[in-house]
PDB file of C-alpha atoms in Angstrom:
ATOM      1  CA  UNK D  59      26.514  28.442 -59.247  1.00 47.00           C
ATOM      2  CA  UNK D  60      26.933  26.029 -55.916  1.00 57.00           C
ATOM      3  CA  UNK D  61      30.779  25.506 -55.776  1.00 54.00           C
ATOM      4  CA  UNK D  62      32.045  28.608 -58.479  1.00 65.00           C
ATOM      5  CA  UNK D  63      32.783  32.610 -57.269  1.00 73.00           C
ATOM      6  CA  UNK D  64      29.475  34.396 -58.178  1.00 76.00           C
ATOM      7  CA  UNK D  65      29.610  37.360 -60.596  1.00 78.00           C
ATOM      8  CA  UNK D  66      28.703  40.610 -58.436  1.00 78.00           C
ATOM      9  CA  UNK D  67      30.269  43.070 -60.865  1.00 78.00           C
ATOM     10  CA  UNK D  68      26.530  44.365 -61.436  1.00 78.00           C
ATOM     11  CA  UNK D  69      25.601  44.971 -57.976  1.00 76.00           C
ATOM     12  CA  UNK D  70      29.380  46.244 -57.204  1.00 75.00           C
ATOM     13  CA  UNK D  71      30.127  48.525 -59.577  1.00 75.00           C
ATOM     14  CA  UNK D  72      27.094  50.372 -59.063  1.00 73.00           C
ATOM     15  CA  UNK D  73      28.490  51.286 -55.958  1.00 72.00           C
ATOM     16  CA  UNK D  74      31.768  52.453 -57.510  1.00 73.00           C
ATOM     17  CA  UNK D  75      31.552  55.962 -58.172  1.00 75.00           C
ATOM     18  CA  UNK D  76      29.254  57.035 -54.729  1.00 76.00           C
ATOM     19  CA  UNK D  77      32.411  57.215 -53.061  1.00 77.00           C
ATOM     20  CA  UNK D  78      30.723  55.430 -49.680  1.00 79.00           C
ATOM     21  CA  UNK D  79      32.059  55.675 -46.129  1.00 84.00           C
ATOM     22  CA  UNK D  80      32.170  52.881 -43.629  1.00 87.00           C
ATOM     23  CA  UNK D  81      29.920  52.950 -40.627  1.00 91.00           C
ATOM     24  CA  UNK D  82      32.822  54.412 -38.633  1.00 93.00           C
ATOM     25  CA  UNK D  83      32.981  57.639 -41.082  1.00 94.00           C
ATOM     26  CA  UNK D  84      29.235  58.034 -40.616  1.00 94.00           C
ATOM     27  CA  UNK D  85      29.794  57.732 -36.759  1.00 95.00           C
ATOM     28  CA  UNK D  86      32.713  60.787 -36.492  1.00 95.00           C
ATOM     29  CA  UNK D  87      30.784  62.730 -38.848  1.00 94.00           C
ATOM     30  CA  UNK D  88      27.899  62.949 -36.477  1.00 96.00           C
ATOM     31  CA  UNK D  89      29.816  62.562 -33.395  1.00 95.00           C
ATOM     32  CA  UNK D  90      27.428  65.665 -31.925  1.00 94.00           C
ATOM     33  CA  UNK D  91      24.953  62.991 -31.278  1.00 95.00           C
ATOM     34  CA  UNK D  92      26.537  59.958 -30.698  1.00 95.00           C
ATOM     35  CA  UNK D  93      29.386  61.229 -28.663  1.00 96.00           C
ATOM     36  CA  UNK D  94      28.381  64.549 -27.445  1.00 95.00           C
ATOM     37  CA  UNK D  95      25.020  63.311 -27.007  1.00 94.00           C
ATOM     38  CA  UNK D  96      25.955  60.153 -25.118  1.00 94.00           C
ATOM     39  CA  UNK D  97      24.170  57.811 -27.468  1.00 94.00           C
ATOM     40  CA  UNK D  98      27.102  55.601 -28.156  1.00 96.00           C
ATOM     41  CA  UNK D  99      28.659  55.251 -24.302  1.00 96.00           C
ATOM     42  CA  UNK D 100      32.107  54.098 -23.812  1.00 95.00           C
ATOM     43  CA  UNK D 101      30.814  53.119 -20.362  1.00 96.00           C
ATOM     44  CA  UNK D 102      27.738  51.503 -18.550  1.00 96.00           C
ATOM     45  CA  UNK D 103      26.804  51.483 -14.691  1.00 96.00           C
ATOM     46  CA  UNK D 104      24.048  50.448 -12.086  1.00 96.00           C
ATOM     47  CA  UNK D 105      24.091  52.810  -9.792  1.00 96.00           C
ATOM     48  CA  UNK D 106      23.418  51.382  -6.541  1.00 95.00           C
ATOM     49  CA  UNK D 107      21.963  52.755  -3.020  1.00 93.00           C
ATOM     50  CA  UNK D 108      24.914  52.791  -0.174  1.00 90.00           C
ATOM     51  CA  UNK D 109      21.921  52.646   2.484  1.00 84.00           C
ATOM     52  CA  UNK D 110      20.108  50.280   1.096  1.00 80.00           C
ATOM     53  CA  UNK D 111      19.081  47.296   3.788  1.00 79.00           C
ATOM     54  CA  UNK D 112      19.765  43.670   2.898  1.00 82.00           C
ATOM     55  CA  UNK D 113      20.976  42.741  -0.858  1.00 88.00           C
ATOM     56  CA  UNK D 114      21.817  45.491  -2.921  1.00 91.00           C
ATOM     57  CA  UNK D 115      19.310  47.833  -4.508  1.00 93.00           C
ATOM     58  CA  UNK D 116      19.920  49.683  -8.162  1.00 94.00           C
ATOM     59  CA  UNK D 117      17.811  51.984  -9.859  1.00 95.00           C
ATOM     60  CA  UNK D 118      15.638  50.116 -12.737  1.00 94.00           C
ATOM     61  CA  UNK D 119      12.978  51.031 -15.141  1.00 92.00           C
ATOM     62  CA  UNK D 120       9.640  50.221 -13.270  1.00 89.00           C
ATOM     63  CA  UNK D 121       7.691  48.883 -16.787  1.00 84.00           C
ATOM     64  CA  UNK D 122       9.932  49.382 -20.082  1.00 74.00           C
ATOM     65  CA  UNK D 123      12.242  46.664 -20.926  1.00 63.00           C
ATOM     66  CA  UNK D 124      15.515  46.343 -22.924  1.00 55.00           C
ATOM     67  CA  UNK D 125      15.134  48.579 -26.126  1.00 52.00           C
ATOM     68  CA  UNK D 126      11.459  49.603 -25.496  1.00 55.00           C
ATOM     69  CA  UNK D 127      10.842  52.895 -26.989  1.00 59.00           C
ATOM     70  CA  UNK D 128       8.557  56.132 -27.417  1.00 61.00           C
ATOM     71  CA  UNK D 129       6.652  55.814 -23.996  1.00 77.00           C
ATOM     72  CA  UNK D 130       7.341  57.380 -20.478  1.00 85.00           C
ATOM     73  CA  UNK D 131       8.632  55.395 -17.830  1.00 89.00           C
ATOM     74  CA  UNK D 132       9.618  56.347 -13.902  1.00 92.00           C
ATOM     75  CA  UNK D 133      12.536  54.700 -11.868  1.00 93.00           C
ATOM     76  CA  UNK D 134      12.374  52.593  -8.941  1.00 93.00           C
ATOM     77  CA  UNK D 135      14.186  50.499  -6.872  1.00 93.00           C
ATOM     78  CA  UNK D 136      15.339  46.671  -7.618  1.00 92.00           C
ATOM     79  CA  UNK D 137      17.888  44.256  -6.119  1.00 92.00           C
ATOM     80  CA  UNK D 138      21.092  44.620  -8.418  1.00 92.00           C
ATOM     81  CA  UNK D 139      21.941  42.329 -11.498  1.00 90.00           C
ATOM     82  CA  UNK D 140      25.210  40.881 -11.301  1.00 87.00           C
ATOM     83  CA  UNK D 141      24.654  40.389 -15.029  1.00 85.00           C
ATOM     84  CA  UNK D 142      24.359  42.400 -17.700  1.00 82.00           C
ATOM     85  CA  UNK D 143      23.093  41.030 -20.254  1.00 79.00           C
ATOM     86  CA  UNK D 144      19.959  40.628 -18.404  1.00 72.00           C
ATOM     87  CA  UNK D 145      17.772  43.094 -16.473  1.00 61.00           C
ATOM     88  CA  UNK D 146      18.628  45.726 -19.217  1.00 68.00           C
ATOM     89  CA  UNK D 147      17.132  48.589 -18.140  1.00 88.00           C
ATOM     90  CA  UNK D 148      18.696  48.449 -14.616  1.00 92.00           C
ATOM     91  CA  UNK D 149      22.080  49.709 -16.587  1.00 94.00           C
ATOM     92  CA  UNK D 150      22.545  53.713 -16.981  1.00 96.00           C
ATOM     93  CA  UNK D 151      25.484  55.821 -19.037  1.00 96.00           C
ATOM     94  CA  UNK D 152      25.502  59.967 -19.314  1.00 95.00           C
ATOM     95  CA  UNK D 153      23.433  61.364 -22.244  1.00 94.00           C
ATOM     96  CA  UNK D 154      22.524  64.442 -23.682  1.00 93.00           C
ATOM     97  CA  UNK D 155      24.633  67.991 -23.893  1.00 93.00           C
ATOM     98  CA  UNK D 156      25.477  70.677 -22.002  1.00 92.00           C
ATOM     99  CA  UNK D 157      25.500  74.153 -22.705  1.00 90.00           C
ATOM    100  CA  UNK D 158      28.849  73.897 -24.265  1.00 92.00           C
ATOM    101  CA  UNK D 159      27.917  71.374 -26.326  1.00 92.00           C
ATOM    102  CA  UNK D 160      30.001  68.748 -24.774  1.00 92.00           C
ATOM    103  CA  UNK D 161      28.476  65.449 -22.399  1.00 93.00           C
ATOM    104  CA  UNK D 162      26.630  64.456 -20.341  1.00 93.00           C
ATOM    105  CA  UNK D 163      23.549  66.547 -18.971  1.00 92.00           C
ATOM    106  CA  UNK D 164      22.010  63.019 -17.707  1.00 94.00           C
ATOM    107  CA  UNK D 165      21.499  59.703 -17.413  1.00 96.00           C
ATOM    108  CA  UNK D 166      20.018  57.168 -19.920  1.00 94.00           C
ATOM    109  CA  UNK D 167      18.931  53.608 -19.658  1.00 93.00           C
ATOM    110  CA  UNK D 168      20.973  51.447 -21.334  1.00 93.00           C
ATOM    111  CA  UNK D 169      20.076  50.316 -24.801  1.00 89.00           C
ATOM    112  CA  UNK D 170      16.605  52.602 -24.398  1.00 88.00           C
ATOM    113  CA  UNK D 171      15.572  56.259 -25.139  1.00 88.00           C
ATOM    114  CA  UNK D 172      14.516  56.849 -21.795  1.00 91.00           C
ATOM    115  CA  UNK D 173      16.355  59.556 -19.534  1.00 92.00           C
ATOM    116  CA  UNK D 174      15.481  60.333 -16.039  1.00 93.00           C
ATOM    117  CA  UNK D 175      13.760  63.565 -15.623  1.00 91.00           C
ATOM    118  CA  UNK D 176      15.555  65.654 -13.226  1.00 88.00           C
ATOM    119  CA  UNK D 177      13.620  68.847 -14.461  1.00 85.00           C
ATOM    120  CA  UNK D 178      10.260  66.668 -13.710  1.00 83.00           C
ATOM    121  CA  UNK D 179      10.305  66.897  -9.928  1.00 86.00           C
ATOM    122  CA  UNK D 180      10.715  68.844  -6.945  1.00 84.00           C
ATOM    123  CA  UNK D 181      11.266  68.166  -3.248  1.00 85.00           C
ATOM    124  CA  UNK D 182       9.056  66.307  -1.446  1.00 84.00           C
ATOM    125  CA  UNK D 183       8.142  64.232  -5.084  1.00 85.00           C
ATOM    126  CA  UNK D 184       7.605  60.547  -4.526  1.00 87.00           C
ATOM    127  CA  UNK D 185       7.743  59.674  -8.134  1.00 90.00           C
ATOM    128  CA  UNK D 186      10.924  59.779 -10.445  1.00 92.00           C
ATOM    129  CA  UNK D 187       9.700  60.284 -13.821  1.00 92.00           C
ATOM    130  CA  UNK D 188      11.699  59.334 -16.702  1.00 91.00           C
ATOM    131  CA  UNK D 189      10.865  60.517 -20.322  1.00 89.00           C
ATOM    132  CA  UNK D 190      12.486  60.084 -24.041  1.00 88.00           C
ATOM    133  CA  UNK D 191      15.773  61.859 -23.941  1.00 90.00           C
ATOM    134  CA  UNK D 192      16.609  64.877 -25.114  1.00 89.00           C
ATOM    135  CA  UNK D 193      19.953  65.165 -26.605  1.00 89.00           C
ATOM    136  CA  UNK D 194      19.971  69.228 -26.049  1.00 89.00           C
ATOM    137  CA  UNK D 195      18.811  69.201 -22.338  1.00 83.00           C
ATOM    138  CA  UNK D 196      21.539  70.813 -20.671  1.00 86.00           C
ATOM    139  CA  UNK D 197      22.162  69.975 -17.005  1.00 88.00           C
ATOM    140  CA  UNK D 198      19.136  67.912 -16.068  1.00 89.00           C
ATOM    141  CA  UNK D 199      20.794  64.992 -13.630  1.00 91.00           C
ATOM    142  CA  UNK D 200      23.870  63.899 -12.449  1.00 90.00           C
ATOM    143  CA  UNK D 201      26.194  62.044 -10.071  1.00 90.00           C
ATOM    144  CA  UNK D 202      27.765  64.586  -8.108  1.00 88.00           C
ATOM    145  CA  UNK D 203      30.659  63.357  -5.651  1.00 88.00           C
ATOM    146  CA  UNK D 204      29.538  63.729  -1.874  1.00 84.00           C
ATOM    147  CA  UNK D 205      31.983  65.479   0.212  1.00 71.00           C
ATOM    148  CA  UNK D 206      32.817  62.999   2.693  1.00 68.00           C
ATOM    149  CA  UNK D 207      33.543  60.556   0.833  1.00 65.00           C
ATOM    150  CA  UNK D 208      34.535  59.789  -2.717  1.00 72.00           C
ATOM    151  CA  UNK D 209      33.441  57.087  -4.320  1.00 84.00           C
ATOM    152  CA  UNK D 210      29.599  58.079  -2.694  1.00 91.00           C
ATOM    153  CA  UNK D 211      27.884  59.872  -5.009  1.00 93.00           C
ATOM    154  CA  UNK D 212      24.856  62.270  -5.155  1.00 93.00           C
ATOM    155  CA  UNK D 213      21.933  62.016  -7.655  1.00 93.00           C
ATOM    156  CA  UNK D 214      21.281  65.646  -7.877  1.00 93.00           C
ATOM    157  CA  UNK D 215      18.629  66.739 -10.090  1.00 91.00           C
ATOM    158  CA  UNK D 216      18.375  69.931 -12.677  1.00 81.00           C
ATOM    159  CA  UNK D 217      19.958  73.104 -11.740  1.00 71.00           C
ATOM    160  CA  UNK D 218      18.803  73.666  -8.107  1.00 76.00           C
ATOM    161  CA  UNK D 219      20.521  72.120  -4.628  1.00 87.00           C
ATOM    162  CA  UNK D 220      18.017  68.982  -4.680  1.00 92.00           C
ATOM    163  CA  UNK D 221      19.013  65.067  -4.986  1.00 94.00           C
ATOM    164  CA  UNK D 222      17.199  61.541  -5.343  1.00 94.00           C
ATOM    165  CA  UNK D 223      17.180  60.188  -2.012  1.00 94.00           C
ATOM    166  CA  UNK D 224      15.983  56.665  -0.808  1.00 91.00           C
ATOM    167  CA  UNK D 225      13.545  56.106   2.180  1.00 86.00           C
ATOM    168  CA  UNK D 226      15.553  53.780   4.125  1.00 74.00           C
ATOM    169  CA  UNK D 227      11.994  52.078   5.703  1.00 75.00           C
ATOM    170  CA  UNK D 228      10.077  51.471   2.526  1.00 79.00           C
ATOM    171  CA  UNK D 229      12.887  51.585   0.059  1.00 81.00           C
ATOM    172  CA  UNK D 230      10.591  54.347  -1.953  1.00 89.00           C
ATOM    173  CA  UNK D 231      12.538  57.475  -3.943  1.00 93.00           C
ATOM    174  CA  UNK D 232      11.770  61.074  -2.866  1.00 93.00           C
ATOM    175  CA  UNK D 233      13.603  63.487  -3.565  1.00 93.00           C
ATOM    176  CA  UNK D 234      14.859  65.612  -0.873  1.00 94.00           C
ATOM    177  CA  UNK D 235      17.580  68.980  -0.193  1.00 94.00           C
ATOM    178  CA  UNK D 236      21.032  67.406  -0.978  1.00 91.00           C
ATOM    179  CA  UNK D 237      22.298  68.005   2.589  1.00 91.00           C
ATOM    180  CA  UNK D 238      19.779  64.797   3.883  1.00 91.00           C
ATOM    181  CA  UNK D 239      20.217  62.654   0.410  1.00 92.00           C
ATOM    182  CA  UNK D 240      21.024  59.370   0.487  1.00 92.00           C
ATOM    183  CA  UNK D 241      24.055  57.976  -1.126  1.00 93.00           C
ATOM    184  CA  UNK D 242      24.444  56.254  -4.060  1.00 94.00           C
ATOM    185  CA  UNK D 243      27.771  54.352  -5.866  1.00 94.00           C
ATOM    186  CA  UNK D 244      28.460  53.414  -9.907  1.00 95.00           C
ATOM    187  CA  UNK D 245      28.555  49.473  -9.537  1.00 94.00           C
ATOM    188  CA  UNK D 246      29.751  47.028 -12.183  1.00 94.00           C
ATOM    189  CA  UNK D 247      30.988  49.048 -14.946  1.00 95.00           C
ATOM    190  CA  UNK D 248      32.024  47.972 -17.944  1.00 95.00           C
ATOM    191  CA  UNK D 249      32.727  48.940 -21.530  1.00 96.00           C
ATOM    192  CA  UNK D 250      29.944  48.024 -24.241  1.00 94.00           C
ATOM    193  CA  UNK D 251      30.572  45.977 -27.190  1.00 93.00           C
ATOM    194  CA  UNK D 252      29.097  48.458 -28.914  1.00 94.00           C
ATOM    195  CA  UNK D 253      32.442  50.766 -27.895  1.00 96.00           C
ATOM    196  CA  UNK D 254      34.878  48.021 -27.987  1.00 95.00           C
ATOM    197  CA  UNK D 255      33.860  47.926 -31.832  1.00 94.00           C
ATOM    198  CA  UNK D 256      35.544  50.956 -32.767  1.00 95.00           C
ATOM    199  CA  UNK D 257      38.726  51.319 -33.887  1.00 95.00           C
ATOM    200  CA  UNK D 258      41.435  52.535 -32.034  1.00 95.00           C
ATOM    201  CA  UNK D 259      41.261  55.925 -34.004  1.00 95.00           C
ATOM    202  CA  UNK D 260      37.493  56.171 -32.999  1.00 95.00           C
ATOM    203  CA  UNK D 261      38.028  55.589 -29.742  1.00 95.00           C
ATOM    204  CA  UNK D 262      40.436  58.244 -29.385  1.00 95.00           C
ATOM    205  CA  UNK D 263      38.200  60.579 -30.808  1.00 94.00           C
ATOM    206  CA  UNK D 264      35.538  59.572 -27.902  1.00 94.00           C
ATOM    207  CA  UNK D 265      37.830  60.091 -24.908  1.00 91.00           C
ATOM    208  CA  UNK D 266      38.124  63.467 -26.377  1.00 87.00           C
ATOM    209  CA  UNK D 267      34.927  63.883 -24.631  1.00 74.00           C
ATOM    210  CA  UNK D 268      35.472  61.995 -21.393  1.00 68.00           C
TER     211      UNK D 268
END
């Protein structure tokens, strides 16, 4: 065979009346959870502390690396990876519905299953859980623009008028009323291969939901 065109015709036209989809097909046709749920991100972040003193600090994983899976995790603070292809878990994009069935509820770790918990605390907690994500959790965490400014942002957790906040002498996360929270910025995003993949067609389809 080295050197001549194998014969596939028994393999191939097996295949020929299953009327298969490419991976793309599969993709739109579930586009609840890969879109709506966030698990396919047209965009990835660190998000960084404004306050923090010396180099800068981003929220990271504390013990799960890059695609670790089925174990809870909490966040803490790191110095910031100008690279992303390392330090994996130090790299966030929204996940999980709303109510109205359109994203993002939170925020996920890059490339893992873990969300931070924003129903998992309360003021005064010194601990920021994370946990495996759930694609229906409604409004759980997000970035919230601060009013002064607007590229600082707030990391206000579930439904009620608290936020992730950074003690500025220990560089430890509370969480604290939103009115005293620290401030926090998206730093270094940039589109994942995994978007840049998709056809032009697909992509349109995603910013539907941006």
């Amino acid at each position: 065979w080295r050197g001549q065109d194998l014969d596939t015709s028994s393999i191939t036209d097996g295949f020929s009346d299953l009327k298969c989809e490419n991976f793309e097909w599969y993709l739109k046709r579930f586009k609840y959870i890969y879109r709506d749920g966030g698990v396919l991100p047209s965009e990835v972040f660190q998000i960084a502390a404004v306050e923090a003193e010396g180099s800068p600090q981003c929220l990271e994983l504390k013990t799960l690396g890059w695609t670790n899976f089925g174990h809870n995790d909490e966040i803490v603070l790191k110095e910031c990876s100008d690279d992303h292809t390392k330090s994996q878990s130090q790299w966030w994009h929204g996940s999980n519905r709303l109510q109205d069935g359109s994203c993002c509820g939170g925020l996920r770790a890059w490339n893992t299953d873990q969300c931070i918990n924003g129903r998992g605390v309360t003021t005064g907690a010194k601990k920021i859980p994370t946990h495996t994500c759930d694609l229906d959790s409604g409004k759980e965490l997000s970035l919230t623009p601060s009013s002064d400014n607007g590229e600082e942002l707030l990391l206000k957790v579930g439904l009620e008028d608290s936020c992730i906040s950074l003690e500025k002498s220990s560089n430890i996360l509370t969480v604290v009323p939103c009115e005293n929270a620290s401030r926090w910025i998206r730093r270094k995003p940039f589109t994942p291969i995994e978007y840049e993949l998709l056809s032009s067609d697909t992509r349109a389809i995603w910013d539907e939901n941006s």
